[in-house]
Coordinates of C-alpha atoms (C1' of nucleotides) in Angstrom, one line a residue:
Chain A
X227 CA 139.0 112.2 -143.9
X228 CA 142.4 112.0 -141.9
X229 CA 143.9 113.6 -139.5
X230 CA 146.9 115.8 -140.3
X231 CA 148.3 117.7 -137.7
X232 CA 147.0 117.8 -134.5
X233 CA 147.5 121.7 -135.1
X234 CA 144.8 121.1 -137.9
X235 CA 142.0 119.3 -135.5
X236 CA 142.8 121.7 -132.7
X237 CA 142.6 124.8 -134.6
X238 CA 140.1 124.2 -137.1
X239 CA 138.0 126.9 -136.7
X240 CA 138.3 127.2 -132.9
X241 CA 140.6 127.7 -130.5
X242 CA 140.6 124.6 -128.2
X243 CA 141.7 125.3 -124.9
X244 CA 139.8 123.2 -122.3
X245 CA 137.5 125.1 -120.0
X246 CA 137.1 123.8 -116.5
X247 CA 134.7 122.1 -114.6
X248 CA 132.8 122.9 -111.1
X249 CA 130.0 122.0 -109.1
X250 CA 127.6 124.4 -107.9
X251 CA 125.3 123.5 -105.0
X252 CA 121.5 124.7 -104.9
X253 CA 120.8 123.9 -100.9
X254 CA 117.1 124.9 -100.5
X255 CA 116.5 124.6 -96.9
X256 CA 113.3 124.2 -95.3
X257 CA 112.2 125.9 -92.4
X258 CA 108.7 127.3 -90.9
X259 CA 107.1 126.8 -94.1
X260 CA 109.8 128.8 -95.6
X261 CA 112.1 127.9 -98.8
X262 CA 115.6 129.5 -98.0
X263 CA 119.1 128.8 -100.0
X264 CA 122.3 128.6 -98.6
X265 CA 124.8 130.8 -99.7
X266 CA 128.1 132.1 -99.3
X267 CA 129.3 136.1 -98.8
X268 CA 132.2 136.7 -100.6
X269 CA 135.6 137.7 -98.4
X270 CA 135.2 141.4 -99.7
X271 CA 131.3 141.3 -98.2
X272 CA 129.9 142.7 -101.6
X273 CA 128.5 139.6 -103.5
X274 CA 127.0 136.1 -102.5
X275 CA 127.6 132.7 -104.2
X276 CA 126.1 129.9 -104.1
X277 CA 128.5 126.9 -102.3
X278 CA 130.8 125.1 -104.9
X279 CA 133.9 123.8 -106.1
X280 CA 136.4 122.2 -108.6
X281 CA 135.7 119.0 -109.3
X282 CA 138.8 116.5 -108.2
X283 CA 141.1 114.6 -110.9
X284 CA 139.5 111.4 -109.8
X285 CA 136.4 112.3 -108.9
X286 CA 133.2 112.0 -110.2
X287 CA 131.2 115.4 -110.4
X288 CA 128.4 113.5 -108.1
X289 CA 131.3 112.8 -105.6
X290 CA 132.3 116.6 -105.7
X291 CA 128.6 117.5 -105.1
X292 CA 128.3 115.9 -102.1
X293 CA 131.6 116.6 -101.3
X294 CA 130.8 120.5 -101.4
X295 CA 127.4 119.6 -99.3
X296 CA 129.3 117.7 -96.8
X297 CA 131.3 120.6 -96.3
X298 CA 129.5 123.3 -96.1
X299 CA 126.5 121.4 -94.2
X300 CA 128.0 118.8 -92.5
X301 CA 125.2 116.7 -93.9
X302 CA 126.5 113.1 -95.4
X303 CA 124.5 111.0 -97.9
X304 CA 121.2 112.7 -99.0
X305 CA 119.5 112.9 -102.1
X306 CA 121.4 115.7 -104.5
X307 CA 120.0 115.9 -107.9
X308 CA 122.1 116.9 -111.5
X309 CA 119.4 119.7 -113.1
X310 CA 121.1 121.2 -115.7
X311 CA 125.0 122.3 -116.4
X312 CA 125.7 125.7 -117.7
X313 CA 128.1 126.2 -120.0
X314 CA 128.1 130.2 -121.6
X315 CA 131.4 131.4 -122.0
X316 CA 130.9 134.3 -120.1
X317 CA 130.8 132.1 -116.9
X318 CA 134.5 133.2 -117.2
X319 CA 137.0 133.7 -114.6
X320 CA 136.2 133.5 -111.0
X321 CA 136.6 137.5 -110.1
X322 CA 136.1 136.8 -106.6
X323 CA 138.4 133.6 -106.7
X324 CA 140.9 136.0 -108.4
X325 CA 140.7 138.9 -106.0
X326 CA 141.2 136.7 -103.1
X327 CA 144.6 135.2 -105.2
X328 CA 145.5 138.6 -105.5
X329 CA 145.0 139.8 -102.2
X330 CA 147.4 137.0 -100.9
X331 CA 149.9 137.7 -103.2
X332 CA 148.8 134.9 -105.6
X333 CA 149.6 135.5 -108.9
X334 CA 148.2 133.1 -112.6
X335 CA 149.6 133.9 -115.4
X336 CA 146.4 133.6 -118.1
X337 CA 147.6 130.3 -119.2
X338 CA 146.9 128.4 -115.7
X339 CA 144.0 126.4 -115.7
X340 CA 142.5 128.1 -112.3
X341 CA 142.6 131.1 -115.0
X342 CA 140.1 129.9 -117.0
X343 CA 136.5 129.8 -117.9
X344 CA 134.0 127.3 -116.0
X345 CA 131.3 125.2 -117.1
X346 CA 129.3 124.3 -113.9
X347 CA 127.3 120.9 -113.6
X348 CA 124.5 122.0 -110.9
X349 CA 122.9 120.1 -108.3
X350 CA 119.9 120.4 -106.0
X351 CA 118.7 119.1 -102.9
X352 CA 116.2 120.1 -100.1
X353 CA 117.5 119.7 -96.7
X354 CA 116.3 120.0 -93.6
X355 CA 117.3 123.6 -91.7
X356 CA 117.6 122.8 -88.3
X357 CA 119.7 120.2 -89.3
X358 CA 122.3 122.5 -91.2
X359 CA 125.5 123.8 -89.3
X360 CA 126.5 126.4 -91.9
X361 CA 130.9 126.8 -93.0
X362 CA 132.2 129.0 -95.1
X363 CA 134.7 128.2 -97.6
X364 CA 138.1 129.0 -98.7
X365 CA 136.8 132.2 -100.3
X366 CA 133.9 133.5 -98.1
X367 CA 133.6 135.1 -94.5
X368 CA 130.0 134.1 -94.2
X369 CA 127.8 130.8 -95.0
X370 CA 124.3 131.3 -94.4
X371 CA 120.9 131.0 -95.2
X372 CA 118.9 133.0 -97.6
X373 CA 115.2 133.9 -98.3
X374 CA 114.4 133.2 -101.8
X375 CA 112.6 136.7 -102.1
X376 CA 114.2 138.3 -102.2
X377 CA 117.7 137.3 -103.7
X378 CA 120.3 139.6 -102.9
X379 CA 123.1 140.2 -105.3
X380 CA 124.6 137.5 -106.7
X381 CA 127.9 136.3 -108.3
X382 CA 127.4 135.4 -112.6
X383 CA 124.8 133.8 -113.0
X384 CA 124.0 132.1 -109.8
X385 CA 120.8 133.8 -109.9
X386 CA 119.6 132.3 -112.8
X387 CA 120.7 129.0 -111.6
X388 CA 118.9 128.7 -108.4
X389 CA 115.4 129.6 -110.6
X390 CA 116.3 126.5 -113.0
X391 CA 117.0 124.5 -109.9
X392 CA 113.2 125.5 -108.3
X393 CA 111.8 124.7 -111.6
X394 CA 113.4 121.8 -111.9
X395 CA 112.2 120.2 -108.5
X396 CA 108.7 121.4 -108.8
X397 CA 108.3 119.6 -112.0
X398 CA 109.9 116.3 -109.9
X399 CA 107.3 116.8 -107.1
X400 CA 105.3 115.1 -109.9
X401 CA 107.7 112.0 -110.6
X402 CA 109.5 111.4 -107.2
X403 CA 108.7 111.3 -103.9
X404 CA 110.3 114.1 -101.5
X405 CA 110.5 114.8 -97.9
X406 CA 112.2 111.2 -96.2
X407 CA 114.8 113.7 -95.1
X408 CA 112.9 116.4 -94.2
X409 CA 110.5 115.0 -92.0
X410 CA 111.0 112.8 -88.5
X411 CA 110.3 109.0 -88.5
X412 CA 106.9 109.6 -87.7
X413 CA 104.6 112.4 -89.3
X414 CA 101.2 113.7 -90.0
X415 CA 100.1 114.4 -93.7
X416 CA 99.9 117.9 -92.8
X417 CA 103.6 118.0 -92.2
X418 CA 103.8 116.5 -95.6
X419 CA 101.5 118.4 -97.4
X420 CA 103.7 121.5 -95.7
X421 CA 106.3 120.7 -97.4
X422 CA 104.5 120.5 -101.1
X423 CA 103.1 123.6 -100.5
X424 CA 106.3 125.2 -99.8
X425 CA 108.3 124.1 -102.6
X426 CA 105.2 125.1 -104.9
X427 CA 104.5 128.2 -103.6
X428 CA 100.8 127.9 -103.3
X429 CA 98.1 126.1 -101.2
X430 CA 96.9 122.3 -101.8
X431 CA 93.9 120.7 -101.1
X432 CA 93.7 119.1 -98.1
X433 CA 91.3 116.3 -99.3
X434 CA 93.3 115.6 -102.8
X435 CA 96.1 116.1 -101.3
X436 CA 95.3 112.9 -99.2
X437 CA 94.0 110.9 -101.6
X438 CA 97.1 111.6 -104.2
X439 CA 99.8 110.6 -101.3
X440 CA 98.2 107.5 -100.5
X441 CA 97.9 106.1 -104.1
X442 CA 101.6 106.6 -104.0
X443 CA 101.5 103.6 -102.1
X444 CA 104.9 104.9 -100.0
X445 CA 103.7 105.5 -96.7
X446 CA 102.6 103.0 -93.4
X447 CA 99.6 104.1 -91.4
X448 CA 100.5 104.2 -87.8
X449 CA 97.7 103.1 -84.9
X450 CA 99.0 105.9 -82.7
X451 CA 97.7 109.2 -83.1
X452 CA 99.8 112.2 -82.8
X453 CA 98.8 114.3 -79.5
X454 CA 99.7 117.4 -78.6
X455 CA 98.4 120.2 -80.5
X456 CA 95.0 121.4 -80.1
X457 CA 92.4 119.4 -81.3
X458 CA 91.1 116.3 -83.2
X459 CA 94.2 114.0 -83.3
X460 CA 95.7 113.5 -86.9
X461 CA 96.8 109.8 -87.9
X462 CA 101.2 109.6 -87.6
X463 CA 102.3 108.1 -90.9
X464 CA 106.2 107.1 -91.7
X465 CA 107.7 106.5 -95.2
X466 CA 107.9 103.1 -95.8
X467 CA 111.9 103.0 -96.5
X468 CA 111.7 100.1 -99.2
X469 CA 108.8 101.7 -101.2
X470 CA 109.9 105.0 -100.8
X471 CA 113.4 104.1 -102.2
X472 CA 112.1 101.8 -104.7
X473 CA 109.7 105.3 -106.1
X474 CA 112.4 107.2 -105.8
X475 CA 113.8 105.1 -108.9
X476 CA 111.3 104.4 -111.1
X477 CA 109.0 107.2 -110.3
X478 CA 105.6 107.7 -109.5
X479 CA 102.7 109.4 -110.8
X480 CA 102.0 112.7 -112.1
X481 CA 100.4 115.9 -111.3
X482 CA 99.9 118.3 -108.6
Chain B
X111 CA 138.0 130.6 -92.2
X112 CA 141.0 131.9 -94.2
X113 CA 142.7 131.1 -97.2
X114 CA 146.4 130.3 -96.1
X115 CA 148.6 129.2 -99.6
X116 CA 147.0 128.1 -102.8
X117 CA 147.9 124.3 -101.9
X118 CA 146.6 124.4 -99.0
X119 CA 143.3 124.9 -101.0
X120 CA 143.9 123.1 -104.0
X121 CA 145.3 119.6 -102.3
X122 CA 143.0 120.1 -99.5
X123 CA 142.0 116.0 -99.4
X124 CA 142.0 116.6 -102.9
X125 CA 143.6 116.2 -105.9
X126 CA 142.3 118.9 -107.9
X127 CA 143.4 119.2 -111.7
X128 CA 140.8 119.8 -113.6
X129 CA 139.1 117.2 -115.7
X130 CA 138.1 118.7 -119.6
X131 CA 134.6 118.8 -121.3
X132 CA 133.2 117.5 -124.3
X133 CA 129.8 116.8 -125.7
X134 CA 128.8 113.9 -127.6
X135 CA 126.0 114.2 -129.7
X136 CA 122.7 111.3 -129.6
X137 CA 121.5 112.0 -132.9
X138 CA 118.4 109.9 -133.7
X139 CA 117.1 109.2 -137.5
X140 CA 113.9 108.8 -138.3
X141 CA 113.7 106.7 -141.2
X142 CA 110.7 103.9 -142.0
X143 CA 109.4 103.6 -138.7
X144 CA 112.3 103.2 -137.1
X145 CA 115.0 104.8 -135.0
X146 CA 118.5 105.0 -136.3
X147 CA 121.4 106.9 -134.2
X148 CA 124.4 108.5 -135.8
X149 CA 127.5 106.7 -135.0
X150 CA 131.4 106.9 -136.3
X151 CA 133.6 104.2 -136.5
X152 CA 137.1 104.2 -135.2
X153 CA 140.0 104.4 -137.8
X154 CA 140.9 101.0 -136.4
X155 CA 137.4 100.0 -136.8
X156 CA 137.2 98.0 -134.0
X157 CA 134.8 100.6 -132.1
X158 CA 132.0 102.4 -132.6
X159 CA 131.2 106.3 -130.7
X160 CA 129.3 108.7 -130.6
X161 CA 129.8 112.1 -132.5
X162 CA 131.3 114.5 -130.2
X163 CA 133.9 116.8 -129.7
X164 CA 135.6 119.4 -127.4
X165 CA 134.1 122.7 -126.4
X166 CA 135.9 125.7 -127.6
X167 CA 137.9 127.9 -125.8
X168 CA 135.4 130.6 -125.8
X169 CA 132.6 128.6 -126.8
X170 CA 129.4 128.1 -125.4
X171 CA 128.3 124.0 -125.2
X172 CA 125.1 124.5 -126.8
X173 CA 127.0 125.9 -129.5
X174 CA 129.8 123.4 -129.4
X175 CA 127.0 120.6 -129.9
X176 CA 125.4 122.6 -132.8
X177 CA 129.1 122.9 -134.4
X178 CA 129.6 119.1 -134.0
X179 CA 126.1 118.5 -135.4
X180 CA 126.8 120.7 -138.6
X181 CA 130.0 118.9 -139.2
X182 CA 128.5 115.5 -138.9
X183 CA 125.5 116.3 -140.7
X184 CA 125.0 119.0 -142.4
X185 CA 122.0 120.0 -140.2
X186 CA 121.8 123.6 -139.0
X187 CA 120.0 125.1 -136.4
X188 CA 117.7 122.7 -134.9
X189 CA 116.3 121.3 -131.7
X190 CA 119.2 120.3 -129.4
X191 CA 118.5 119.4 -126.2
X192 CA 120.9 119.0 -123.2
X193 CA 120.0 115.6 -121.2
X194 CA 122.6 114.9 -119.2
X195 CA 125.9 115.3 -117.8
X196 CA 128.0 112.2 -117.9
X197 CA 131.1 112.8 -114.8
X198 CA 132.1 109.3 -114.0
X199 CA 136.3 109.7 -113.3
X200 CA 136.4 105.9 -115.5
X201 CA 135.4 108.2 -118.5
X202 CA 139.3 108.8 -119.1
X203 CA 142.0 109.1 -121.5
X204 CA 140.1 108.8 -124.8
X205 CA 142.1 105.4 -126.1
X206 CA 140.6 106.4 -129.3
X207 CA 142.0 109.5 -129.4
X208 CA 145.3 108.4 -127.9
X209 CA 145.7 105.7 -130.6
X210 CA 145.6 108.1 -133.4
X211 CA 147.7 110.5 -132.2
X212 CA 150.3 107.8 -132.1
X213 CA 150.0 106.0 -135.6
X214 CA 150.7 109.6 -136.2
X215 CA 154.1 110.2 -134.2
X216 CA 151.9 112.6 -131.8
X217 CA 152.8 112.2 -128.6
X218 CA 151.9 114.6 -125.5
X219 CA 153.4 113.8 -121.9
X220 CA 150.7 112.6 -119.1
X221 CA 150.5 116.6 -118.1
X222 CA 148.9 117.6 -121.6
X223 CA 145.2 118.1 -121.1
X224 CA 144.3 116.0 -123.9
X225 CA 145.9 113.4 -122.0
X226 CA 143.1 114.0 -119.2
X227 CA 139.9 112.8 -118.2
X228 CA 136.5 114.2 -120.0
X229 CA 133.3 115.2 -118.4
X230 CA 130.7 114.9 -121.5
X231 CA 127.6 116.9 -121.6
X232 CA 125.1 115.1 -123.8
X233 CA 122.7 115.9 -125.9
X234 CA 120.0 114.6 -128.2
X235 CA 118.0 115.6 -131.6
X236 CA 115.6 113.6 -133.7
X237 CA 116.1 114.4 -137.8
X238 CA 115.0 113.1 -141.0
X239 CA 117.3 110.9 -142.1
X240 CA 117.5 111.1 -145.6
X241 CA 118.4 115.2 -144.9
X242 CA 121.7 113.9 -143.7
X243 CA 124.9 113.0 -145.5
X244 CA 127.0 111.4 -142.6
X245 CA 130.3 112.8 -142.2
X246 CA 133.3 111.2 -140.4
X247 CA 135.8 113.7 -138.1
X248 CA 139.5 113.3 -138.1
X249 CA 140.0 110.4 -135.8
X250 CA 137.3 107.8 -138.2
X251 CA 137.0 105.9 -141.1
X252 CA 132.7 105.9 -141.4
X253 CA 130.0 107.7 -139.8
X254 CA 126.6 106.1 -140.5
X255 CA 122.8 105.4 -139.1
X256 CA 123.3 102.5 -137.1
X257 CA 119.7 99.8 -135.9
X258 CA 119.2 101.1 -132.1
X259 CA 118.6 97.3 -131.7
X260 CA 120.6 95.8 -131.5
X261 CA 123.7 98.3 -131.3
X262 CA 127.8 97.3 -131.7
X263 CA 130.5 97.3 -129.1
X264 CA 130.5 101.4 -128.4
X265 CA 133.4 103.5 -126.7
X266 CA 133.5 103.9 -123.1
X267 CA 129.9 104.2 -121.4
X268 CA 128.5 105.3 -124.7
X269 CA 126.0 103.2 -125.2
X270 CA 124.5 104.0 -121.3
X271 CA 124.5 107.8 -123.2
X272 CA 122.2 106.5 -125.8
X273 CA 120.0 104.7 -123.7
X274 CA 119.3 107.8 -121.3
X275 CA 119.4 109.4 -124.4
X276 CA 115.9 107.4 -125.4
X277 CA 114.6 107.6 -121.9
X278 CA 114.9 111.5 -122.1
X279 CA 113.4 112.1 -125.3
X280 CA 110.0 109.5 -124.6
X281 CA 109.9 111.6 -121.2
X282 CA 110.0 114.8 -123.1
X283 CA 107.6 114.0 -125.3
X284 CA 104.5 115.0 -122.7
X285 CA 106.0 118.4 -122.3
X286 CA 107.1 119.4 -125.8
X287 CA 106.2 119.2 -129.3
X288 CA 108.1 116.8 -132.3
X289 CA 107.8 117.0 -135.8
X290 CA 108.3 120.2 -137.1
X291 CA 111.8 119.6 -138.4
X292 CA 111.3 115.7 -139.6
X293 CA 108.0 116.4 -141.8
X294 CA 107.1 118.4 -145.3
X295 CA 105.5 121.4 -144.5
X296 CA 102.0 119.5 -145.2
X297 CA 101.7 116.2 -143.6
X298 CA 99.0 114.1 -142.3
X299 CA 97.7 112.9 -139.0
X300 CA 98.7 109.6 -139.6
X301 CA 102.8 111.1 -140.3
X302 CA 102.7 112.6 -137.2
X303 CA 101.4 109.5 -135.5
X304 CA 104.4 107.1 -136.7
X305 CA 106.9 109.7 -135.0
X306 CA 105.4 108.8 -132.4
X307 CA 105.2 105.6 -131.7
X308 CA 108.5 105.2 -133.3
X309 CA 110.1 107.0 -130.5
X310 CA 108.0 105.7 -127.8
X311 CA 108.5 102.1 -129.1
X312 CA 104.8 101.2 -129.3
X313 CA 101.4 101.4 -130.8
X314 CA 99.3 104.2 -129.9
X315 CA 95.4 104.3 -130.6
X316 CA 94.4 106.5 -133.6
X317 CA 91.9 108.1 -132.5
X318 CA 92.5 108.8 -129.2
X319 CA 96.0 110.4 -130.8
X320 CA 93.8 112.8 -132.7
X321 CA 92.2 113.9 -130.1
X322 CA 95.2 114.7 -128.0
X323 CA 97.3 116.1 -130.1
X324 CA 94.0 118.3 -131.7
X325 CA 93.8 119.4 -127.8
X326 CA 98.0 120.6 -128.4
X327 CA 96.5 123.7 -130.5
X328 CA 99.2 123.8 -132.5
X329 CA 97.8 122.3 -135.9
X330 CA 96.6 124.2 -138.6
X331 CA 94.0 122.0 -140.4
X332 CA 94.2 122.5 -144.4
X333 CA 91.2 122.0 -147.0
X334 CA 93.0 120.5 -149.3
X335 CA 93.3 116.0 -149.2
X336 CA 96.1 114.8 -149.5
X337 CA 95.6 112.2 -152.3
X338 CA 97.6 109.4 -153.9
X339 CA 97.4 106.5 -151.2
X340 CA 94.7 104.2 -151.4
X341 CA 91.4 104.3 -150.0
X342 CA 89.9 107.5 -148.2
X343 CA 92.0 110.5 -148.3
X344 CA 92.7 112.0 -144.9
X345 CA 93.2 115.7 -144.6
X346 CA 96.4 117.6 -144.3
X347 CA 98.0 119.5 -141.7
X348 CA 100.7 121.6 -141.0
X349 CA 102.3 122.9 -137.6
X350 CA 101.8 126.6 -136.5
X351 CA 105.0 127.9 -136.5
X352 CA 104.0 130.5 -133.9
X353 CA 101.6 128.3 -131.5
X354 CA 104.6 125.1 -132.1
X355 CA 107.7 127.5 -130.9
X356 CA 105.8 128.8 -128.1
X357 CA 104.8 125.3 -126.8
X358 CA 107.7 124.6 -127.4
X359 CA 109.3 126.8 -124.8
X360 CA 106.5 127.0 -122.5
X361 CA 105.5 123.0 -122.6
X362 CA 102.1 121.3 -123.8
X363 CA 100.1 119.0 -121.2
X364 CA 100.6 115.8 -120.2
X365 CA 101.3 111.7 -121.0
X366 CA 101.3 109.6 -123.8
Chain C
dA145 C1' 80.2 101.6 -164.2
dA146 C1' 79.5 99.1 -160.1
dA147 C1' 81.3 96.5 -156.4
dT148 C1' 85.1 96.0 -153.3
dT149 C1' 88.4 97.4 -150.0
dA150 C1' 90.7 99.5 -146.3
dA151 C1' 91.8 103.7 -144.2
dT152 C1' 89.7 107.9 -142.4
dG153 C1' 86.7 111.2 -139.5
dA154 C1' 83.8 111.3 -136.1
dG155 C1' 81.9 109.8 -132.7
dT156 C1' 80.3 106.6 -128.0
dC157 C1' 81.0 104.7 -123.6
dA158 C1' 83.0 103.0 -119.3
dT159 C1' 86.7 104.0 -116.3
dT160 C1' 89.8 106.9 -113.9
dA161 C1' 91.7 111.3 -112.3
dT162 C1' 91.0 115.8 -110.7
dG163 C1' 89.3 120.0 -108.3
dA164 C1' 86.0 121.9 -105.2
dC165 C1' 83.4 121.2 -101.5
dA166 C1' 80.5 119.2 -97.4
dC167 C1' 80.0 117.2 -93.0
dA168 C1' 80.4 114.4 -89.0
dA169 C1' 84.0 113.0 -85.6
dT170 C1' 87.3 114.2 -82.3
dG171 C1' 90.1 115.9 -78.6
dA172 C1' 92.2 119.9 -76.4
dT173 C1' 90.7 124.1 -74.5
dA174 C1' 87.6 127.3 -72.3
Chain D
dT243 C1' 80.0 120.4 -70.5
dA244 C1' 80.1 123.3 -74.4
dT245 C1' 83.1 125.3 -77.8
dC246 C1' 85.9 125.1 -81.6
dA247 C1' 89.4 124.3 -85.0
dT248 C1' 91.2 120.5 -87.2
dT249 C1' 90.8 116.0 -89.0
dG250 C1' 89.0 111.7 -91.7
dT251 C1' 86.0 110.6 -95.0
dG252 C1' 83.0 111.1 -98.6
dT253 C1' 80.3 113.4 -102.5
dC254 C1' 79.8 115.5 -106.9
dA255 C1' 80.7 117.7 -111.3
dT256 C1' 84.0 117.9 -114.7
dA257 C1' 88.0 116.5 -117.4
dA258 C1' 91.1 113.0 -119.2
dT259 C1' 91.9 108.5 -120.8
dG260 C1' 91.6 103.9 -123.1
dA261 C1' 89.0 100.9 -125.9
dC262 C1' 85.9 100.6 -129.2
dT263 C1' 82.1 101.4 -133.2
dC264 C1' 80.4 102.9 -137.6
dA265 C1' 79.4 105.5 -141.5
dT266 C1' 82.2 107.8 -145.1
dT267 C1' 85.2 107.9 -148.9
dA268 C1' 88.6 107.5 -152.7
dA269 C1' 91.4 104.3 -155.0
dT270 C1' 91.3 99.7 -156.8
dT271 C1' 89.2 95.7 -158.7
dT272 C1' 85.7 93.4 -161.2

DNA sequence: AAATTAATGAGTCATTATGACACAATGATA
DNA sequence: TATCATTGTGTCATAATGACTCATTAATTT
């Protein structure tokens, strides 16, 4: 079979005319034992979005998602993980993108590529709150975070991606390690086990829990004992960097 | 935080013009106990790629890699799953692509989006080989079932596609059933077992397979033997369309 | 027709993983 | 000094896993 006109390959049977591609950003953000998601109130105040962007002419889509983080977190160089790229054609044109054209005289005719339909590669990560200086963007008055129950109303389908992103990184909880970032340099296992329990949604026992984190084989016992709270003195532990990394690659065990 | 003029967003540290998508297809054969992928070669038959193609204007990807699959195969509706999202900015002008349009006096200006880079979505299916009558698209000479081992020079980072490709599929494998589209309707334990340790690369104990796939629920045991092989006939099974789609969407337990 | 053969069905058994729970030790607080 | 909540450690029953055994059986050979 040859090619005859390009007319012929481009036309044949469907009208080719490239959508676009963006990032969207899933920031959970933990905090008091709380999951919370940052997100972004559109300029008219009605709707909130999750923190994304176009992805650059030279950039790779991992670049652009921790481009967007950077921005909007002011946090550099932490783990942000692809879960899933949505691609339904009714992820069409930005209405808030194209109100805020509008509104500032910005006019696309509907051949203009900023015109066009999206698909959106998304990424996760789990930061830690405190650490999180929220910006808006471009197109939003307010950058903040978010309880993730309730959700309030939310641009396309932004809802449904934040609930792929959870699943996504509770079923990882079972092949990678979580929580270098989250945690100081030195930590008790409850601190740890806080941190499962959150991003599960239900309580773990303290006993297993134990047993399961050690035969990770990613964390160094300290001798010192944390003081401070009320009493009997837990063990401090700290990730060991080189096995923590090392998990982070080839993953670990299974199961919670 | 404002928007002032559209370039003031759109060149902000950035050159932003947007990459397109495609999808390239892993299609793996099953064929005598051994793993085949679909490949095409180019009309100057120097290269090999993937199957794979643009994404329709209004098109969603799934159905974009369904299309591509149909026209390379035949094959209609069945299992395609989305793996990964390939966004590395060296994935560029499809040389390929670019070559043919030029042995055929098309030429389009550096500004053309088919003159830009590609973000490729990628996904994989498993089906029977001898179902499929390979058929090349416009821009190559053959499409057949290529050895996974060892494979020939591919196009641009296809063969790191294939190989995550693999890695997927072997992961998936503890979460999701296989079979139902690569067997007769009645098959026997020992059928199912090959597809297994086909994909996975390895032998797998009979009798501990039996038990764990028994333990899937989603087997309907038959009365009849099947009979025309030597020595002791085994019984027949077949999958339970109901109980296999369902595990299929809601997962199965755990590790081969 | 009987013996042979090799694959099958159905188990056993040791080891490991998991979930639920128990209890003594400890260190701040009363 | 006694209290008390939390911690470190361990037990126990159950489930899952990997390696293996053995009688059964249907086609093939003798």
């Amino acid at each position: 079979m040859k090619l005859k006109t390009i007319e012929d390959f481009f036309l044949h049977g469907h009208q080719f005319n490239l959508p676009g591609v963006s990032v969207d950003n899933v920031i959970f953000g933990f905090h008091e034992n709380q999951l919370k998601v940052l997100l972004l109130q559109s300029l008219d105040k009605n709707i909130w979005m999750l923190p994304g962007g176009f992805v650059g002419k030279k950039e790779h889509i991992d670049e652009a998602a921790s481009r967007i983080l950077k921005d909007r977190t002011g946090l550099d160089i932490i783990f942000l993980k692809q879960f899933y790229t949505f691609g339904s054609p009714l992820r069409s044109n930005n209405k808030i993108l194209v109100k805020a054209l509008e509104s500032l005289n910005q006019k696309y005719d509907k051949d203009h590529w900023i015109m066009q339909r999206f698909i959106t590669v998304g990424y996760y990560s789990l930061v830690e709150y405190a650490n999180v200086n929220p910006q808006p963007d471009e197109f939003s008055s307010v950058c903040e975070w978010y309880d993730l129950d309730p959700l309030p109303e939310l641009l396309l389908d932004h809802k449904e991606i934040i609930y792929k992103a959870l699943d996504e990184m509770r079923l990882n909880l079972n092949y990678q390690p979580i929580g270098y970032n989250l945690l100081p340099k030195e930590f008790t296992m409850k601190n740890l086990q806080s941190i499962y329990e959150t991003i599960l949604g239900r309580k773990l026992d303290r006993g297993n829990f134990n047993r399961k984190i050690l035969s990770y084989d990613i964390l160094d016992k300290k001798e010192k004992h944390y003081s401070g709270g009320a009493h009997k003195a837990p063990y401090l532990y700290s990730f060991n960097k080189k096995k923590y990394f090392k998990a982070l690659e080839n993953g670990l065990g299974r199961d919670f």
